Amino acid sequence: MEVARLHRASVLNGRNMKTLFALFALALVATVASALSSEELDKLDIDGLLADPEKVKKFAECALTDVCTDLSRNLRDFLVNALETKCAECTDVQKAHIRKAALYFIKEKNDVWQKFVAKYDPKGEHKEGFKKFLEGN
């Protein structure tokens, strides 16, 4: 009886170890994927993107309706994070990209920008900090 209980305990510990290992592996993959996304964002041709009306339209659609391509979803999520954190974890290149994209939408597509802000910062909690970020402060 004692041997059977010990055997069950060791099987459970083995399962726990496998689960722990699987969770660790997922965390590692997520970290690597995040790093790749960050690297891709550094290499993004923001000028080309903003000069392409179809890509701007797809980004706006994604930001406002959640109908997204992979690129527009990544950009939306990146911009939302930048809005919330004032780009605290961004590289210098990413900060330049965010400033350029946000200023483009503020000046050229203000209706989209206003809807974006209303959706992702409805209480205006990040407005002042993001404004300072856009000004380079």
JSON list of C-alpha atoms in Angstrom, two decimals:
[
{"chain": "A", "resi": 1, "resn": "MET", "atom": "CA", "xyz": [0.00, 0.00, 0.00]},
{"chain": "A", "resi": 2, "resn": "GLU", "atom": "CA", "xyz": [2.79, 2.45, 0.94]},
{"chain": "A", "resi": 3, "resn": "VAL", "atom": "CA", "xyz": [4.69, 1.61, -2.27]},
{"chain": "A", "resi": 4, "resn": "ALA", "atom": "CA", "xyz": [1.60, 2.37, -4.39]},
{"chain": "A", "resi": 5, "resn": "ARG", "atom": "CA", "xyz": [1.15, 5.75, -2.66]},
{"chain": "A", "resi": 6, "resn": "LEU", "atom": "CA", "xyz": [4.81, 6.64, -3.21]},
{"chain": "A", "resi": 7, "resn": "HIS", "atom": "CA", "xyz": [4.57, 5.58, -6.86]},
{"chain": "A", "resi": 8, "resn": "ARG", "atom": "CA", "xyz": [1.47, 7.79, -7.40]},
{"chain": "A", "resi": 9, "resn": "ALA", "atom": "CA", "xyz": [3.27, 10.70, -5.72]},
{"chain": "A", "resi": 10, "resn": "SER", "atom": "CA", "xyz": [6.31, 10.29, -7.98]},
{"chain": "A", "resi": 11, "resn": "VAL", "atom": "CA", "xyz": [4.06, 10.12, -11.10]},
{"chain": "A", "resi": 12, "resn": "LEU", "atom": "CA", "xyz": [2.30, 13.29, -9.99]},
{"chain": "A", "resi": 13, "resn": "ASN", "atom": "CA", "xyz": [5.63, 15.00, -9.38]},
{"chain": "A", "resi": 14, "resn": "GLY", "atom": "CA", "xyz": [6.71, 13.91, -12.85]},
{"chain": "A", "resi": 15, "resn": "ARG", "atom": "CA", "xyz": [3.53, 15.40, -14.32]},
{"chain": "A", "resi": 16, "resn": "ASN", "atom": "CA", "xyz": [4.07, 18.59, -12.32]},
{"chain": "A", "resi": 17, "resn": "MET", "atom": "CA", "xyz": [7.61, 18.80, -13.65]},
{"chain": "A", "resi": 18, "resn": "LYS", "atom": "CA", "xyz": [6.38, 18.29, -17.22]},
{"chain": "A", "resi": 19, "resn": "THR", "atom": "CA", "xyz": [3.75, 20.99, -16.73]},
{"chain": "A", "resi": 20, "resn": "LEU", "atom": "CA", "xyz": [6.32, 23.33, -15.21]},
{"chain": "A", "resi": 21, "resn": "PHE", "atom": "CA", "xyz": [8.71, 22.66, -18.07]},
{"chain": "A", "resi": 22, "resn": "ALA", "atom": "CA", "xyz": [5.94, 23.29, -20.63]},
{"chain": "A", "resi": 23, "resn": "LEU", "atom": "CA", "xyz": [5.04, 26.60, -18.97]},
{"chain": "A", "resi": 24, "resn": "PHE", "atom": "CA", "xyz": [8.69, 27.60, -18.90]},
{"chain": "A", "resi": 25, "resn": "ALA", "atom": "CA", "xyz": [9.05, 26.72, -22.59]},
{"chain": "A", "resi": 26, "resn": "LEU", "atom": "CA", "xyz": [5.97, 28.79, -23.46]},
{"chain": "A", "resi": 27, "resn": "ALA", "atom": "CA", "xyz": [7.33, 31.73, -21.51]},
{"chain": "A", "resi": 28, "resn": "LEU", "atom": "CA", "xyz": [10.65, 31.42, -23.31]},
{"chain": "A", "resi": 29, "resn": "VAL", "atom": "CA", "xyz": [8.97, 31.29, -26.72]},
{"chain": "A", "resi": 30, "resn": "ALA", "atom": "CA", "xyz": [6.84, 34.30, -25.84]},
{"chain": "A", "resi": 31, "resn": "THR", "atom": "CA", "xyz": [9.96, 36.20, -24.78]},
{"chain": "A", "resi": 32, "resn": "VAL", "atom": "CA", "xyz": [11.79, 35.33, -27.98]},
{"chain": "A", "resi": 33, "resn": "ALA", "atom": "CA", "xyz": [8.75, 36.22, -30.09]},
{"chain": "A", "resi": 34, "resn": "SER", "atom": "CA", "xyz": [8.48, 39.53, -28.27]},
{"chain": "A", "resi": 35, "resn": "ALA", "atom": "CA", "xyz": [12.14, 40.27, -28.94]},
{"chain": "A", "resi": 36, "resn": "LEU", "atom": "CA", "xyz": [11.66, 39.46, -32.62]},
{"chain": "A", "resi": 37, "resn": "SER", "atom": "CA", "xyz": [8.65, 41.73, -32.79]},
{"chain": "A", "resi": 38, "resn": "SER", "atom": "CA", "xyz": [10.67, 44.50, -31.20]},
{"chain": "A", "resi": 39, "resn": "GLU", "atom": "CA", "xyz": [13.47, 43.96, -33.71]},
{"chain": "A", "resi": 40, "resn": "GLU", "atom": "CA", "xyz": [10.97, 43.96, -36.57]},
{"chain": "A", "resi": 41, "resn": "LEU", "atom": "CA", "xyz": [9.47, 47.20, -35.30]},
{"chain": "A", "resi": 42, "resn": "ASP", "atom": "CA", "xyz": [12.93, 48.77, -35.33]},
{"chain": "A", "resi": 43, "resn": "LYS", "atom": "CA", "xyz": [13.28, 47.82, -39.00]},
{"chain": "A", "resi": 44, "resn": "LEU", "atom": "CA", "xyz": [9.80, 48.97, -39.97]},
{"chain": "A", "resi": 45, "resn": "ASP", "atom": "CA", "xyz": [9.62, 51.43, -42.89]},
{"chain": "A", "resi": 46, "resn": "ILE", "atom": "CA", "xyz": [7.26, 53.82, -41.14]},
{"chain": "A", "resi": 47, "resn": "ASP", "atom": "CA", "xyz": [7.44, 56.38, -43.95]},
{"chain": "A", "resi": 48, "resn": "GLY", "atom": "CA", "xyz": [6.48, 53.76, -46.52]},
{"chain": "A", "resi": 49, "resn": "LEU", "atom": "CA", "xyz": [3.67, 52.52, -44.31]},
{"chain": "A", "resi": 50, "resn": "LEU", "atom": "CA", "xyz": [2.19, 55.98, -43.77]},
{"chain": "A", "resi": 51, "resn": "ALA", "atom": "CA", "xyz": [2.53, 56.78, -47.48]},
{"chain": "A", "resi": 52, "resn": "ASP", "atom": "CA", "xyz": [0.42, 53.74, -48.41]},
{"chain": "A", "resi": 53, "resn": "PRO", "atom": "CA", "xyz": [-3.29, 54.62, -48.09]},
{"chain": "A", "resi": 54, "resn": "GLU", "atom": "CA", "xyz": [-4.30, 50.94, -48.09]},
{"chain": "A", "resi": 55, "resn": "LYS", "atom": "CA", "xyz": [-1.99, 50.12, -45.15]},
{"chain": "A", "resi": 56, "resn": "VAL", "atom": "CA", "xyz": [-3.16, 53.20, -43.25]},
{"chain": "A", "resi": 57, "resn": "LYS", "atom": "CA", "xyz": [-6.76, 52.10, -43.86]},
{"chain": "A", "resi": 58, "resn": "LYS", "atom": "CA", "xyz": [-6.01, 48.56, -42.62]},
{"chain": "A", "resi": 59, "resn": "PHE", "atom": "CA", "xyz": [-4.32, 49.93, -39.50]},
{"chain": "A", "resi": 60, "resn": "ALA", "atom": "CA", "xyz": [-7.28, 52.24, -38.76]},
{"chain": "A", "resi": 61, "resn": "GLU", "atom": "CA", "xyz": [-9.71, 49.37, -39.30]},
{"chain": "A", "resi": 62, "resn": "CYS", "atom": "CA", "xyz": [-7.73, 47.16, -36.97]},
{"chain": "A", "resi": 63, "resn": "ALA", "atom": "CA", "xyz": [-7.38, 49.83, -34.30]},
{"chain": "A", "resi": 64, "resn": "LEU", "atom": "CA", "xyz": [-11.07, 50.65, -34.30]},
{"chain": "A", "resi": 65, "resn": "THR", "atom": "CA", "xyz": [-12.84, 47.39, -35.16]},
{"chain": "A", "resi": 66, "resn": "ASP", "atom": "CA", "xyz": [-10.31, 44.65, -34.31]},
{"chain": "A", "resi": 67, "resn": "VAL", "atom": "CA", "xyz": [-10.35, 43.32, -37.89]},
{"chain": "A", "resi": 68, "resn": "CYS", "atom": "CA", "xyz": [-6.61, 42.97, -38.32]},
{"chain": "A", "resi": 69, "resn": "THR", "atom": "CA", "xyz": [-3.79, 41.72, -40.46]},
{"chain": "A", "resi": 70, "resn": "ASP", "atom": "CA", "xyz": [-0.77, 40.47, -38.53]},
{"chain": "A", "resi": 71, "resn": "LEU", "atom": "CA", "xyz": [1.11, 43.70, -39.25]},
{"chain": "A", "resi": 72, "resn": "SER", "atom": "CA", "xyz": [-1.77, 46.00, -38.31]},
{"chain": "A", "resi": 73, "resn": "ARG", "atom": "CA", "xyz": [-2.41, 44.02, -35.09]},
{"chain": "A", "resi": 74, "resn": "ASN", "atom": "CA", "xyz": [1.26, 44.30, -34.10]},
{"chain": "A", "resi": 75, "resn": "LEU", "atom": "CA", "xyz": [1.28, 48.02, -34.83]},
{"chain": "A", "resi": 76, "resn": "ARG", "atom": "CA", "xyz": [-1.99, 48.58, -32.97]},
{"chain": "A", "resi": 77, "resn": "ASP", "atom": "CA", "xyz": [-0.76, 46.68, -29.92]},
{"chain": "A", "resi": 78, "resn": "PHE", "atom": "CA", "xyz": [2.55, 48.52, -30.03]},
{"chain": "A", "resi": 79, "resn": "LEU", "atom": "CA", "xyz": [0.82, 51.90, -30.27]},
{"chain": "A", "resi": 80, "resn": "VAL", "atom": "CA", "xyz": [-1.60, 51.04, -27.45]},
{"chain": "A", "resi": 81, "resn": "ASN", "atom": "CA", "xyz": [1.34, 50.01, -25.27]},
{"chain": "A", "resi": 82, "resn": "ALA", "atom": "CA", "xyz": [3.18, 53.21, -26.15]},
{"chain": "A", "resi": 83, "resn": "LEU", "atom": "CA", "xyz": [0.10, 55.27, -25.27]},
{"chain": "A", "resi": 84, "resn": "GLU", "atom": "CA", "xyz": [-0.21, 53.54, -21.90]},
{"chain": "A", "resi": 85, "resn": "THR", "atom": "CA", "xyz": [3.50, 53.56, -20.98]},
{"chain": "A", "resi": 86, "resn": "LYS", "atom": "CA", "xyz": [4.71, 56.65, -22.83]},
{"chain": "A", "resi": 87, "resn": "CYS", "atom": "CA", "xyz": [6.94, 54.23, -24.73]},
{"chain": "A", "resi": 88, "resn": "ALA", "atom": "CA", "xyz": [8.98, 53.50, -21.60]},
{"chain": "A", "resi": 89, "resn": "GLU", "atom": "CA", "xyz": [10.30, 50.21, -23.00]},
{"chain": "A", "resi": 90, "resn": "CYS", "atom": "CA", "xyz": [10.75, 51.41, -26.58]},
{"chain": "A", "resi": 91, "resn": "THR", "atom": "CA", "xyz": [14.06, 51.69, -28.35]},
{"chain": "A", "resi": 92, "resn": "ASP", "atom": "CA", "xyz": [15.01, 55.13, -29.70]},
{"chain": "A", "resi": 93, "resn": "VAL", "atom": "CA", "xyz": [14.02, 53.96, -33.20]},
{"chain": "A", "resi": 94, "resn": "GLN", "atom": "CA", "xyz": [10.64, 52.76, -31.94]},
{"chain": "A", "resi": 95, "resn": "LYS", "atom": "CA", "xyz": [10.06, 56.08, -30.16]},
{"chain": "A", "resi": 96, "resn": "ALA", "atom": "CA", "xyz": [10.72, 57.89, -33.43]},
{"chain": "A", "resi": 97, "resn": "HIS", "atom": "CA", "xyz": [8.31, 55.53, -35.24]},
{"chain": "A", "resi": 98, "resn": "ILE", "atom": "CA", "xyz": [5.58, 56.04, -32.64]},
{"chain": "A", "resi": 99, "resn": "ARG", "atom": "CA", "xyz": [5.98, 59.81, -32.68]},
{"chain": "A", "resi": 100, "resn": "LYS", "atom": "CA", "xyz": [5.84, 59.89, -36.48]},
{"chain": "A", "resi": 101, "resn": "ALA", "atom": "CA", "xyz": [2.79, 57.59, -36.67]},
{"chain": "A", "resi": 102, "resn": "ALA", "atom": "CA", "xyz": [0.88, 59.34, -33.88]},
{"chain": "A", "resi": 103, "resn": "LEU", "atom": "CA", "xyz": [1.59, 62.80, -35.28]},
{"chain": "A", "resi": 104, "resn": "TYR", "atom": "CA", "xyz": [0.54, 61.61, -38.74]},
{"chain": "A", "resi": 105, "resn": "PHE", "atom": "CA", "xyz": [-2.81, 60.40, -37.40]},
{"chain": "A", "resi": 106, "resn": "ILE", "atom": "CA", "xyz": [-3.28, 63.52, -35.27]},
{"chain": "A", "resi": 107, "resn": "LYS", "atom": "CA", "xyz": [-2.67, 65.81, -38.26]},
{"chain": "A", "resi": 108, "resn": "GLU", "atom": "CA", "xyz": [-3.88, 63.79, -41.26]},
{"chain": "A", "resi": 109, "resn": "LYS", "atom": "CA", "xyz": [-6.48, 61.40, -39.82]},
{"chain": "A", "resi": 110, "resn": "ASN", "atom": "CA", "xyz": [-7.65, 63.18, -36.70]},
{"chain": "A", "resi": 111, "resn": "ASP", "atom": "CA", "xyz": [-11.05, 61.48, -36.73]},
{"chain": "A", "resi": 112, "resn": "VAL", "atom": "CA", "xyz": [-9.31, 58.08, -36.57]},
{"chain": "A", "resi": 113, "resn": "TRP", "atom": "CA", "xyz": [-6.95, 59.35, -33.85]},
{"chain": "A", "resi": 114, "resn": "GLN", "atom": "CA", "xyz": [-9.82, 60.64, -31.73]},
{"chain": "A", "resi": 115, "resn": "LYS", "atom": "CA", "xyz": [-11.65, 57.31, -32.00]},
{"chain": "A", "resi": 116, "resn": "PHE", "atom": "CA", "xyz": [-8.41, 55.45, -31.19]},
{"chain": "A", "resi": 117, "resn": "VAL", "atom": "CA", "xyz": [-7.85, 57.53, -28.06]},
{"chain": "A", "resi": 118, "resn": "ALA", "atom": "CA", "xyz": [-11.52, 57.20, -27.04]},
{"chain": "A", "resi": 119, "resn": "LYS", "atom": "CA", "xyz": [-11.26, 53.43, -27.36]},
{"chain": "A", "resi": 120, "resn": "TYR", "atom": "CA", "xyz": [-7.89, 52.86, -25.70]},
{"chain": "A", "resi": 121, "resn": "ASP", "atom": "CA", "xyz": [-7.78, 55.74, -23.21]},
{"chain": "A", "resi": 122, "resn": "PRO", "atom": "CA", "xyz": [-11.45, 56.50, -22.51]},
{"chain": "A", "resi": 123, "resn": "LYS", "atom": "CA", "xyz": [-10.76, 58.21, -19.19]},
{"chain": "A", "resi": 124, "resn": "GLY", "atom": "CA", "xyz": [-7.88, 60.30, -20.56]},
{"chain": "A", "resi": 125, "resn": "GLU", "atom": "CA", "xyz": [-5.48, 58.84, -18.00]},
{"chain": "A", "resi": 126, "resn": "HIS", "atom": "CA", "xyz": [-2.57, 58.74, -20.45]},
{"chain": "A", "resi": 127, "resn": "LYS", "atom": "CA", "xyz": [-3.29, 61.89, -22.44]},
{"chain": "A", "resi": 128, "resn": "GLU", "atom": "CA", "xyz": [-0.92, 64.28, -20.71]},
{"chain": "A", "resi": 129, "resn": "GLY", "atom": "CA", "xyz": [1.97, 61.83, -20.43]},
{"chain": "A", "resi": 130, "resn": "PHE", "atom": "CA", "xyz": [1.64, 60.80, -24.08]},
{"chain": "A", "resi": 131, "resn": "LYS", "atom": "CA", "xyz": [1.49, 64.46, -25.13]},
{"chain": "A", "resi": 132, "resn": "LYS", "atom": "CA", "xyz": [4.80, 65.04, -23.33]},
{"chain": "A", "resi": 133, "resn": "PHE", "atom": "CA", "xyz": [6.22, 61.95, -24.99]},
{"chain": "A", "resi": 134, "resn": "LEU", "atom": "CA", "xyz": [5.19, 63.27, -28.41]},
{"chain": "A", "resi": 135, "resn": "GLU", "atom": "CA", "xyz": [6.89, 66.57, -27.61]},
{"chain": "A", "resi": 136, "resn": "GLY", "atom": "CA", "xyz": [10.08, 64.68, -26.81]},
{"chain": "A", "resi": 137, "resn": "ASN", "atom": "CA", "xyz": [9.95, 65.11, -23.03]}
]
